[in-house]
CSV table of C-alpha atoms in Angstrom, one decimal:
chain,number,residue,atom,x,y,z
K,1,UNK,CA,-34.9,18.8,21.6
K,2,UNK,CA,-33.9,17.2,18.3
K,3,UNK,CA,-30.0,16.7,17.8
K,4,UNK,CA,-30.6,18.0,14.4
K,5,UNK,CA,-33.1,20.6,13.0
K,6,UNK,CA,-33.8,21.4,9.5
K,7,UNK,CA,-35.7,23.9,7.5
K,8,UNK,CA,-36.3,24.4,3.8
K,9,UNK,CA,-37.4,27.5,1.8
K,10,UNK,CA,-37.7,27.6,-2.1
K,11,UNK,CA,-36.9,31.0,-3.8
K,12,UNK,CA,-38.6,31.7,-7.2
K,13,UNK,CA,-38.0,35.1,-8.5
K,14,UNK,CA,-37.3,36.9,-11.6
K,15,UNK,CA,-33.5,36.9,-10.7
K,16,UNK,CA,-33.3,33.8,-8.5
K,17,UNK,CA,-34.1,30.5,-8.2
K,18,UNK,CA,-32.7,28.3,-5.4
K,19,UNK,CA,-33.7,26.0,-2.4
K,20,UNK,CA,-32.2,26.9,0.8
K,21,UNK,CA,-31.8,23.9,3.2
K,22,UNK,CA,-30.9,25.0,6.7
K,23,UNK,CA,-29.2,22.8,9.2
K,24,UNK,CA,-28.9,23.4,12.8
K,25,UNK,CA,-27.3,21.3,15.7
K,26,UNK,CA,-25.3,18.0,14.9
K,27,UNK,CA,-25.5,15.9,12.0
K,28,UNK,CA,-23.9,12.3,12.5
K,29,UNK,CA,-24.6,8.7,12.0
K,30,UNK,CA,-27.5,8.5,14.1
K,31,UNK,CA,-29.8,11.2,12.4
K,32,UNK,CA,-28.0,11.2,8.9
K,33,UNK,CA,-31.0,9.1,7.6
K,34,UNK,CA,-33.4,12.0,8.2
K,35,UNK,CA,-31.1,14.2,6.5
K,36,UNK,CA,-30.9,11.8,3.7
K,37,UNK,CA,-34.8,11.5,3.2
K,38,UNK,CA,-34.9,15.6,3.3
K,39,UNK,CA,-32.4,16.0,0.6
K,40,UNK,CA,-33.6,13.4,-1.6
K,41,UNK,CA,-37.1,14.8,-1.5
K,42,UNK,CA,-35.5,18.3,-2.4
K,43,UNK,CA,-33.5,16.7,-5.1
K,44,UNK,CA,-36.5,15.0,-6.5
K,45,UNK,CA,-38.1,18.9,-7.0
K,46,UNK,CA,-35.1,19.3,-9.5
K,47,UNK,CA,-33.9,22.7,-8.4
K,48,UNK,CA,-31.5,24.6,-10.4
K,49,UNK,CA,-29.5,25.3,-7.3
K,50,UNK,CA,-29.3,23.8,-3.8
K,51,UNK,CA,-27.7,25.7,-1.2
K,52,UNK,CA,-27.0,24.0,2.5
K,53,UNK,CA,-26.6,26.5,5.1
K,54,UNK,CA,-24.2,25.2,7.7
K,55,UNK,CA,-24.1,28.1,9.9
K,56,UNK,CA,-26.1,26.6,12.7
K,57,UNK,CA,-24.2,23.2,12.4
K,58,UNK,CA,-21.9,22.7,15.4
K,59,UNK,CA,-20.7,19.3,14.4
K,60,UNK,CA,-20.9,17.1,11.2
K,61,UNK,CA,-19.2,13.6,10.9
K,62,UNK,CA,-18.3,11.6,7.9
K,63,UNK,CA,-21.6,9.8,7.7
K,64,UNK,CA,-23.5,13.1,7.2
K,65,UNK,CA,-20.8,14.1,4.7
K,66,UNK,CA,-21.6,10.9,2.7
K,67,UNK,CA,-25.2,11.9,2.7
K,68,UNK,CA,-24.5,15.3,1.4
K,69,UNK,CA,-22.2,13.8,-1.3
K,70,UNK,CA,-24.8,11.7,-2.5
K,71,UNK,CA,-27.4,14.4,-3.0
K,72,UNK,CA,-24.5,16.5,-4.7
K,73,UNK,CA,-24.1,13.3,-7.2
K,74,UNK,CA,-27.7,13.1,-7.7
K,75,UNK,CA,-28.2,16.5,-8.1
K,76,UNK,CA,-25.2,16.7,-10.6
K,77,UNK,CA,-26.6,14.0,-12.8
K,78,UNK,CA,-29.6,15.9,-13.3
K,79,UNK,CA,-28.1,19.0,-14.4
K,80,UNK,CA,-28.2,20.9,-10.7
K,81,UNK,CA,-25.7,22.5,-8.6
K,82,UNK,CA,-25.2,21.7,-4.7
K,83,UNK,CA,-23.3,24.2,-2.6
K,84,UNK,CA,-22.7,24.7,0.9
K,85,UNK,CA,-22.6,28.1,3.0
K,86,UNK,CA,-21.0,29.3,6.0
K,87,UNK,CA,-19.6,26.4,7.6
K,88,UNK,CA,-18.0,26.9,11.2
K,89,UNK,CA,-14.5,26.2,11.6
K,90,UNK,CA,-14.8,22.5,12.6
K,91,UNK,CA,-17.1,21.5,9.7
K,92,UNK,CA,-15.0,23.6,7.4
K,93,UNK,CA,-11.7,21.7,8.4
K,94,UNK,CA,-13.4,18.3,7.9
K,95,UNK,CA,-14.7,19.5,4.4
K,96,UNK,CA,-11.1,20.1,3.7
K,97,UNK,CA,-9.3,16.9,5.0
K,98,UNK,CA,-11.8,14.8,3.0
K,99,UNK,CA,-11.2,16.9,-0.1
K,100,UNK,CA,-14.8,17.2,0.0
K,101,UNK,CA,-14.7,20.8,-0.6
K,102,UNK,CA,-12.8,20.2,-4.0
K,103,UNK,CA,-16.2,18.4,-5.2
K,104,UNK,CA,-18.7,20.9,-3.7
K,105,UNK,CA,-18.2,24.6,-3.9
K,106,UNK,CA,-18.1,25.9,-0.2
K,107,UNK,CA,-18.9,29.6,0.3
K,108,UNK,CA,-18.4,31.8,3.4
K,109,UNK,CA,-21.9,33.0,3.1
K,110,UNK,CA,-25.4,32.2,1.8
K,111,UNK,CA,-25.4,35.3,-0.2
K,112,UNK,CA,-22.0,34.4,-2.1
K,113,UNK,CA,-23.7,30.9,-2.7
K,114,UNK,CA,-26.6,32.3,-4.5
K,115,UNK,CA,-24.3,34.7,-6.5
K,116,UNK,CA,-22.5,31.7,-7.4
R,1,UNK,CA,0.2,-14.6,14.5
R,2,UNK,CA,-0.5,-10.8,14.1
R,3,UNK,CA,-3.9,-9.5,14.3
R,4,UNK,CA,-4.5,-8.5,10.9
R,5,UNK,CA,-3.2,-11.9,9.7
R,6,UNK,CA,-6.4,-13.5,8.6
R,7,UNK,CA,-7.0,-10.6,6.1
R,8,UNK,CA,-3.4,-10.5,4.9
R,9,UNK,CA,-3.8,-12.2,1.5
R,10,UNK,CA,-6.8,-10.3,0.4
R,11,UNK,CA,-5.8,-7.1,1.7
R,12,UNK,CA,-2.4,-7.2,0.0
R,13,UNK,CA,-4.1,-7.9,-3.3
R,14,UNK,CA,-6.5,-5.0,-3.1
R,15,UNK,CA,-3.6,-2.8,-2.0
R,16,UNK,CA,-1.7,-3.6,-4.9
R,17,UNK,CA,-4.4,-3.0,-7.3
R,18,UNK,CA,-5.7,0.2,-5.8
R,19,UNK,CA,-2.4,1.8,-5.8
R,20,UNK,CA,-1.0,0.9,-9.0
R,21,UNK,CA,-4.6,2.2,-10.3
R,22,UNK,CA,-4.1,5.2,-8.4
R,23,UNK,CA,-0.7,5.9,-9.5
R,24,UNK,CA,-1.5,5.1,-13.2
R,25,UNK,CA,1.6,3.0,-13.3
R,26,UNK,CA,2.0,-0.8,-14.2
R,27,UNK,CA,2.6,-3.3,-11.4
R,28,UNK,CA,6.2,-3.8,-11.3
R,29,UNK,CA,7.3,-4.9,-7.7
R,30,UNK,CA,10.6,-3.4,-7.7
R,31,UNK,CA,10.2,-2.0,-4.0
R,32,UNK,CA,13.8,-1.8,-2.3
R,33,UNK,CA,13.1,-1.1,1.3
R,34,UNK,CA,16.6,-0.6,2.8
R,35,UNK,CA,17.3,-0.4,6.7
R,36,UNK,CA,20.6,1.4,7.3
R,37,UNK,CA,22.2,1.5,10.7
R,38,UNK,CA,24.5,4.2,11.1
R,39,UNK,CA,26.5,5.5,14.0
R,40,UNK,CA,28.4,8.6,13.1
R,41,UNK,CA,27.4,11.9,11.4
R,42,UNK,CA,30.0,11.6,8.6
R,43,UNK,CA,29.0,8.1,8.0
R,44,UNK,CA,25.3,9.3,7.5
R,45,UNK,CA,26.1,12.4,5.5
R,46,UNK,CA,28.2,10.3,2.9
R,47,UNK,CA,25.8,7.3,2.4
R,48,UNK,CA,22.5,9.1,2.6
R,49,UNK,CA,24.1,11.7,0.1
R,50,UNK,CA,25.4,9.1,-2.0
R,51,UNK,CA,22.0,7.4,-2.4
R,52,UNK,CA,20.3,10.6,-3.3
R,53,UNK,CA,23.0,11.4,-5.6
R,54,UNK,CA,22.7,8.2,-7.4
R,55,UNK,CA,19.1,8.7,-7.8
R,56,UNK,CA,19.6,12.3,-9.1
R,57,UNK,CA,22.2,10.9,-11.8
R,58,UNK,CA,19.5,8.1,-12.8
R,59,UNK,CA,16.8,10.8,-13.1
R,60,UNK,CA,14.9,9.5,-10.4
R,61,UNK,CA,12.5,11.7,-8.3
R,62,UNK,CA,14.3,12.2,-5.4
R,63,UNK,CA,12.8,13.0,-1.8
R,64,UNK,CA,14.1,13.0,2.2
R,65,UNK,CA,12.3,13.5,5.1
R,66,UNK,CA,14.2,13.3,8.2
R,67,UNK,CA,14.6,15.2,11.5
R,68,UNK,CA,16.1,19.0,11.0
R,69,UNK,CA,19.7,18.3,12.0
R,70,UNK,CA,19.7,15.4,9.8
R,71,UNK,CA,18.4,17.6,7.0
R,72,UNK,CA,21.4,20.0,7.4
R,73,UNK,CA,24.0,17.2,7.1
R,74,UNK,CA,22.3,15.8,3.9
R,75,UNK,CA,22.2,19.3,2.3
R,76,UNK,CA,25.7,20.2,3.3
R,77,UNK,CA,26.8,16.8,1.8
R,78,UNK,CA,24.8,17.1,-1.3
R,79,UNK,CA,26.2,20.9,-1.8
R,80,UNK,CA,25.2,22.0,-5.2
R,81,UNK,CA,23.1,18.9,-6.1
R,82,UNK,CA,20.5,19.7,-3.1
R,83,UNK,CA,18.1,21.8,-5.1
R,84,UNK,CA,17.3,18.6,-7.0
R,85,UNK,CA,16.0,17.0,-3.9
R,86,UNK,CA,12.9,17.6,-2.3
R,87,UNK,CA,13.0,17.8,1.5
R,88,UNK,CA,10.8,17.8,4.5
R,89,UNK,CA,11.0,18.0,8.3
R,90,UNK,CA,10.1,14.4,9.4
R,91,UNK,CA,9.3,15.7,12.9
R,92,UNK,CA,6.4,17.7,11.4
R,93,UNK,CA,5.4,15.6,8.2
R,94,UNK,CA,5.9,12.2,10.5
R,95,UNK,CA,4.8,13.6,14.1
R,96,UNK,CA,1.9,11.1,13.6
R,97,UNK,CA,3.7,8.3,11.8
R,98,UNK,CA,0.1,7.5,10.1
R,99,UNK,CA,0.8,10.9,8.1
R,100,UNK,CA,4.0,9.5,6.2
R,101,UNK,CA,2.5,6.8,4.0
R,102,UNK,CA,-0.2,9.0,2.6
R,103,UNK,CA,2.6,11.8,1.9
R,104,UNK,CA,5.1,9.6,0.4
R,105,UNK,CA,2.1,8.3,-2.0
R,106,UNK,CA,1.4,11.8,-3.0
R,107,UNK,CA,5.0,12.4,-3.8
R,108,UNK,CA,4.9,9.1,-5.8
R,109,UNK,CA,1.7,9.9,-7.6
R,110,UNK,CA,3.2,13.6,-8.6
R,111,UNK,CA,5.9,11.7,-10.2
R,112,UNK,CA,4.2,8.8,-11.8
R,113,UNK,CA,5.9,7.0,-14.5
R,114,UNK,CA,9.3,7.8,-12.8
R,115,UNK,CA,11.4,5.9,-10.3
R,116,UNK,CA,11.2,7.2,-6.8
R,117,UNK,CA,14.1,7.4,-4.3
R,118,UNK,CA,12.9,8.4,-0.6
R,119,UNK,CA,15.0,8.8,2.5
R,120,UNK,CA,12.6,8.5,5.6
R,121,UNK,CA,13.8,8.9,9.1
R,122,UNK,CA,10.7,8.3,11.2
R,123,UNK,CA,12.3,6.7,14.0
R,124,UNK,CA,14.6,8.9,16.7
R,125,UNK,CA,15.3,8.4,20.3
R,126,UNK,CA,13.1,11.3,21.9
R,127,UNK,CA,10.0,9.7,20.7
R,128,UNK,CA,7.4,8.1,23.2
R,129,UNK,CA,7.4,4.5,23.5
R,130,UNK,CA,3.7,4.7,21.9
R,131,UNK,CA,5.3,6.9,18.8
R,132,UNK,CA,8.1,4.6,18.6
R,133,UNK,CA,5.8,1.5,18.4
R,134,UNK,CA,3.8,3.3,15.6
R,135,UNK,CA,6.5,4.4,13.8
R,136,UNK,CA,7.9,0.8,13.8
R,137,UNK,CA,4.0,-0.3,12.5
R,138,UNK,CA,4.7,2.4,9.8
R,139,UNK,CA,8.2,0.9,8.6
R,140,UNK,CA,6.4,-2.5,8.2
R,141,UNK,CA,3.3,-1.0,6.5
R,142,UNK,CA,5.8,0.5,3.9
R,143,UNK,CA,6.2,-3.0,2.5
R,144,UNK,CA,2.5,-3.4,2.0
R,145,UNK,CA,1.9,0.3,0.8
R,146,UNK,CA,4.3,0.4,-1.9
R,147,UNK,CA,4.8,-3.2,-2.7
R,148,UNK,CA,4.1,-2.5,-6.2
R,149,UNK,CA,6.1,0.8,-6.5
R,150,UNK,CA,9.2,1.3,-8.6
R,151,UNK,CA,10.9,3.1,-5.5
R,152,UNK,CA,13.9,2.8,-3.5
R,153,UNK,CA,13.4,3.4,0.0
R,154,UNK,CA,16.3,4.3,2.6
R,155,UNK,CA,15.7,4.2,6.1
R,156,UNK,CA,18.3,5.3,8.6
R,157,UNK,CA,18.7,4.3,12.1
R,158,UNK,CA,21.0,6.1,14.8
R,159,UNK,CA,22.4,3.2,16.1
R,160,UNK,CA,24.4,5.2,18.9
R,161,UNK,CA,21.0,6.4,20.0
R,162,UNK,CA,18.4,4.0,19.8
R,163,UNK,CA,17.6,0.9,22.1
R,164,UNK,CA,18.7,-2.6,20.6
R,165,UNK,CA,15.1,-3.4,20.6
R,166,UNK,CA,14.2,-0.7,18.1
R,167,UNK,CA,17.0,-1.8,16.0
R,168,UNK,CA,16.0,-5.1,16.2
R,169,UNK,CA,12.6,-4.4,15.1
R,170,UNK,CA,14.0,-2.5,12.1
R,171,UNK,CA,15.7,-5.6,11.0
R,172,UNK,CA,12.4,-7.3,10.9
R,173,UNK,CA,10.6,-4.3,9.2
R,174,UNK,CA,13.4,-4.0,6.3
R,175,UNK,CA,13.7,-6.8,3.5
R,176,UNK,CA,17.3,-5.3,2.6
R,177,UNK,CA,19.9,-3.8,4.9
R,178,UNK,CA,22.6,-1.5,3.4
R,179,UNK,CA,25.9,-2.6,4.6
R,180,UNK,CA,29.3,-1.6,3.4
R,181,UNK,CA,27.7,0.1,0.3
R,182,UNK,CA,25.9,-3.3,-0.8
R,183,UNK,CA,22.3,-4.4,-0.3
R,184,UNK,CA,22.2,-7.6,1.7
R,185,UNK,CA,18.8,-9.4,2.8
R,186,UNK,CA,18.0,-8.8,6.5
R,187,UNK,CA,18.1,-12.2,8.1
R,188,UNK,CA,15.1,-11.2,10.4
R,189,UNK,CA,12.8,-10.2,7.6
R,190,UNK,CA,9.8,-12.3,7.1
R,191,UNK,CA,8.7,-12.8,3.1
R,192,UNK,CA,5.1,-12.7,4.4
R,193,UNK,CA,4.1,-9.6,5.5
R,194,UNK,CA,4.6,-9.1,9.3
R,195,UNK,CA,4.4,-6.4,11.8
R,196,UNK,CA,6.9,-6.8,14.5
R,197,UNK,CA,5.1,-8.3,17.9
R,198,UNK,CA,6.3,-5.5,20.1
R,199,UNK,CA,3.6,-3.3,17.9
R,200,UNK,CA,1.0,-5.4,18.8
R,201,UNK,CA,1.2,-6.3,22.6
R,202,UNK,CA,-1.8,-5.4,24.3
R,203,UNK,CA,-2.2,-1.7,25.4
R,204,UNK,CA,-1.8,-1.1,29.1
R,205,UNK,CA,-5.0,-0.5,30.9
R,206,UNK,CA,-6.1,3.1,31.4
R,207,UNK,CA,-5.2,4.5,34.4
R,208,UNK,CA,-7.8,3.9,37.5
R,209,UNK,CA,-8.9,7.5,37.5
R,210,UNK,CA,-10.1,7.4,33.7
R,211,UNK,CA,-13.3,8.9,33.0
R,212,UNK,CA,-15.5,6.2,31.4
R,213,UNK,CA,-18.8,6.1,29.6
R,214,UNK,CA,-20.8,3.5,28.1
R,215,UNK,CA,-22.3,4.7,24.6
R,216,UNK,CA,-24.6,3.4,21.8
R,217,UNK,CA,-26.6,6.1,20.3
R,218,UNK,CA,-25.9,8.9,22.6
R,219,UNK,CA,-23.0,10.2,20.4
R,220,UNK,CA,-23.6,13.8,21.3
R,221,UNK,CA,-23.2,12.8,25.1
R,222,UNK,CA,-19.7,11.5,23.8
R,223,UNK,CA,-18.7,14.6,22.1
R,224,UNK,CA,-19.9,17.0,24.7
R,225,UNK,CA,-17.8,14.7,27.4
R,226,UNK,CA,-14.7,14.5,25.1
R,227,UNK,CA,-15.0,18.5,24.5
R,228,UNK,CA,-15.4,19.3,28.2
R,229,UNK,CA,-12.6,17.0,29.4
R,230,UNK,CA,-10.2,18.3,26.6
R,231,UNK,CA,-10.5,22.2,27.4
R,232,UNK,CA,-10.1,21.2,31.1
R,233,UNK,CA,-7.2,19.1,30.3
R,234,UNK,CA,-5.8,22.7,28.6
R,235,UNK,CA,-6.2,21.8,24.8
R,236,UNK,CA,-7.1,24.8,22.7
R,237,UNK,CA,-10.7,24.6,21.1
R,238,UNK,CA,-9.7,23.8,17.6
R,239,UNK,CA,-7.7,21.0,19.0
R,240,UNK,CA,-10.5,20.0,21.2
R,241,UNK,CA,-12.8,20.0,18.3
R,242,UNK,CA,-10.4,17.9,16.4
R,243,UNK,CA,-10.4,15.2,19.1
R,244,UNK,CA,-14.1,15.5,19.5
R,245,UNK,CA,-14.3,14.7,15.7
R,246,UNK,CA,-11.9,11.7,16.0
R,247,UNK,CA,-13.7,10.1,18.9
R,248,UNK,CA,-17.2,10.4,17.1
R,249,UNK,CA,-15.9,9.0,14.2
R,250,UNK,CA,-14.8,5.8,16.1
R,251,UNK,CA,-17.9,5.9,18.2
R,252,UNK,CA,-19.7,6.1,15.0
R,253,UNK,CA,-18.2,2.9,13.7
R,254,UNK,CA,-19.3,1.2,16.9
R,255,UNK,CA,-23.0,2.2,16.0
R,256,UNK,CA,-22.8,1.2,12.4
R,257,UNK,CA,-20.8,-1.8,12.7
R,258,UNK,CA,-21.8,-3.6,15.7
R,259,UNK,CA,-24.8,-4.6,17.8
R,260,UNK,CA,-23.4,-3.6,21.1
R,261,UNK,CA,-22.3,-0.5,23.2
R,262,UNK,CA,-19.0,0.7,23.3
R,263,UNK,CA,-16.9,2.2,26.1
R,264,UNK,CA,-15.2,5.2,26.1
R,265,UNK,CA,-12.4,6.3,28.5
R,266,UNK,CA,-10.7,9.7,28.7
R,267,UNK,CA,-7.7,10.4,31.0
R,268,UNK,CA,-5.0,13.1,30.9
R,269,UNK,CA,-1.6,14.2,32.4
R,270,UNK,CA,0.4,17.1,32.1
R,271,UNK,CA,1.8,16.1,28.6
R,272,UNK,CA,-1.5,14.6,26.9
R,273,UNK,CA,-5.0,13.8,26.9
R,274,UNK,CA,-6.0,10.4,26.0
R,275,UNK,CA,-9.4,8.9,24.5
R,276,UNK,CA,-9.7,5.2,24.2
R,277,UNK,CA,-12.6,3.5,22.4
R,278,UNK,CA,-13.2,0.1,22.7
R,279,UNK,CA,-16.0,-1.9,21.1
R,280,UNK,CA,-16.9,-5.6,19.6
R,281,UNK,CA,-16.2,-4.5,16.1
R,282,UNK,CA,-13.1,-5.8,13.8
R,283,UNK,CA,-10.8,-3.7,11.7
R,284,UNK,CA,-8.7,-6.0,9.6
R,285,UNK,CA,-6.9,-3.8,6.9
R,286,UNK,CA,-3.8,-2.8,8.3
R,287,UNK,CA,-3.7,0.3,6.1
R,288,UNK,CA,-7.0,1.7,7.1
R,289,UNK,CA,-7.1,5.3,7.8
R,290,UNK,CA,-3.6,5.5,5.7
R,291,UNK,CA,-5.1,6.0,2.3
R,292,UNK,CA,-6.8,9.2,1.3
R,293,UNK,CA,-10.2,8.1,0.2
R,294,UNK,CA,-11.7,9.6,-3.1
R,295,UNK,CA,-13.8,12.5,-1.7
R,296,UNK,CA,-17.0,10.9,-3.1
R,297,UNK,CA,-15.9,7.2,-1.9
R,298,UNK,CA,-18.8,5.7,-0.2
R,299,UNK,CA,-16.6,5.0,3.0
R,300,UNK,CA,-13.1,5.1,4.6
R,301,UNK,CA,-13.2,8.8,5.5
R,302,UNK,CA,-13.9,8.0,9.3
R,303,UNK,CA,-10.5,6.3,10.1
R,304,UNK,CA,-8.9,8.8,7.5
R,305,UNK,CA,-10.1,11.8,9.5
R,306,UNK,CA,-8.9,10.1,13.1
R,307,UNK,CA,-5.6,9.7,11.8
R,308,UNK,CA,-5.3,13.2,10.3
R,309,UNK,CA,-6.4,15.0,13.3
R,310,UNK,CA,-4.6,13.2,16.2
R,311,UNK,CA,-1.2,13.4,17.2
R,312,UNK,CA,-0.8,9.6,17.8
R,313,UNK,CA,-3.6,6.5,17.0
R,314,UNK,CA,-3.0,3.3,18.6
R,315,UNK,CA,-5.1,0.5,16.9
R,316,UNK,CA,-5.4,-3.0,18.4
R,317,UNK,CA,-8.1,-5.1,16.7
R,318,UNK,CA,-8.8,-8.9,17.1
R,319,UNK,CA,-11.5,-11.6,17.5
R,320,UNK,CA,-12.5,-10.1,20.7
R,321,UNK,CA,-12.9,-6.5,19.5
R,322,UNK,CA,-11.2,-3.1,18.8
R,323,UNK,CA,-9.8,-0.9,20.8
R,324,UNK,CA,-8.7,2.9,19.2
R,325,UNK,CA,-6.7,5.2,21.5
R,326,UNK,CA,-6.3,8.6,20.4
R,327,UNK,CA,-3.6,10.9,21.8
R,328,UNK,CA,-3.6,15.0,21.6
R,329,UNK,CA,-0.3,16.5,23.4
R,330,UNK,CA,-1.4,19.5,25.6
R,331,UNK,CA,1.2,22.1,24.2
R,332,UNK,CA,2.2,24.8,26.4
R,333,UNK,CA,0.9,28.0,25.8
R,334,UNK,CA,2.9,30.4,23.4
R,335,UNK,CA,4.9,33.2,25.2
R,336,UNK,CA,3.0,36.0,25.5
R,337,UNK,CA,-0.3,35.0,25.1
């Protein structure tokens, strides 16, 4: 079984336009290259909003965080917004200690991230 | 020669520029880092309160972080002047001595453009030997971290309680000593940045019954082992996760910065669990993990997180490799739980 699994859904409706990336498992220095490729591909599609659902993520290290911060910068430059949703406590704590939660909005649920 | 000696000059220059830019103030190089060796509570209260009061009179931003009993002495002596001073319990703020420099840096940043007076007492007799070594290292690093700061830093040492060897190290880490109301140069202080040799002695070997694992890319296995051992040793789940994060960050450095496997050793006793990671990498910056990186900085978060989540971190690095020893206290369960 892969350490990190991902899935992507794009929602285009009258009211909502967003891309939802779900991460599950553990994201660290050994697999963050694949995460980078995935996020770069999604950012290249120029979504208005890119939401990363962290609910299934048991662990994230600073290498994986850097990949997300990079995606945030790239999206920000093209006028999009990146948001994080539903981090478990260990991941939420890491986002606080690095102050990444000051750069990227973090929401308790995906619905709240969609509502912005 | 201290292990960080080779990188000394470059590191100092880099720190000066970074810190002066971060604080938004010009480089002045007017740090006065004073050791104060006291014997009685009366002497302590008079001198420390006098130091802070002089700062208040001059319009300096003043901050005192000392153990709780000493906080009371200072506040009583300052009386009506106490509200002008920011206070912190050093047994919290400096529980891990590596937390102190970022906290004082936050204070100086908050008062950019003003002279700062800070009383810091990170060393007390009941600290473990490892914590005393790291607190002594912290005292030496003050000279590096605040070299360019317009700051007066007073560090009291209780000579009635502390071992002579601790006082001897304090004489090496403070350029000036406060004696009879005067600032006198400390003869033991070396002008070149120097960490007392007691801080850099090789760590004692892990106990024979330590659990050992060789790792490279199997970081998930590293994390699972640390988590299981931490829970078995009696850590709460949040603190077990803290230790998992710390060990994983250090092991990630092995994966990223070396081309050989690393070794993890885990052991515990009734008081603490210790995880030690050894690899062939080298860390030359003595302040690594003691500066909060900008959130979008391309690196530097790993060791920052390691120091933030652990109770104590010991790091030894030289041409043969790096050892990082991470300590977590096993706290007794709260009453009624």
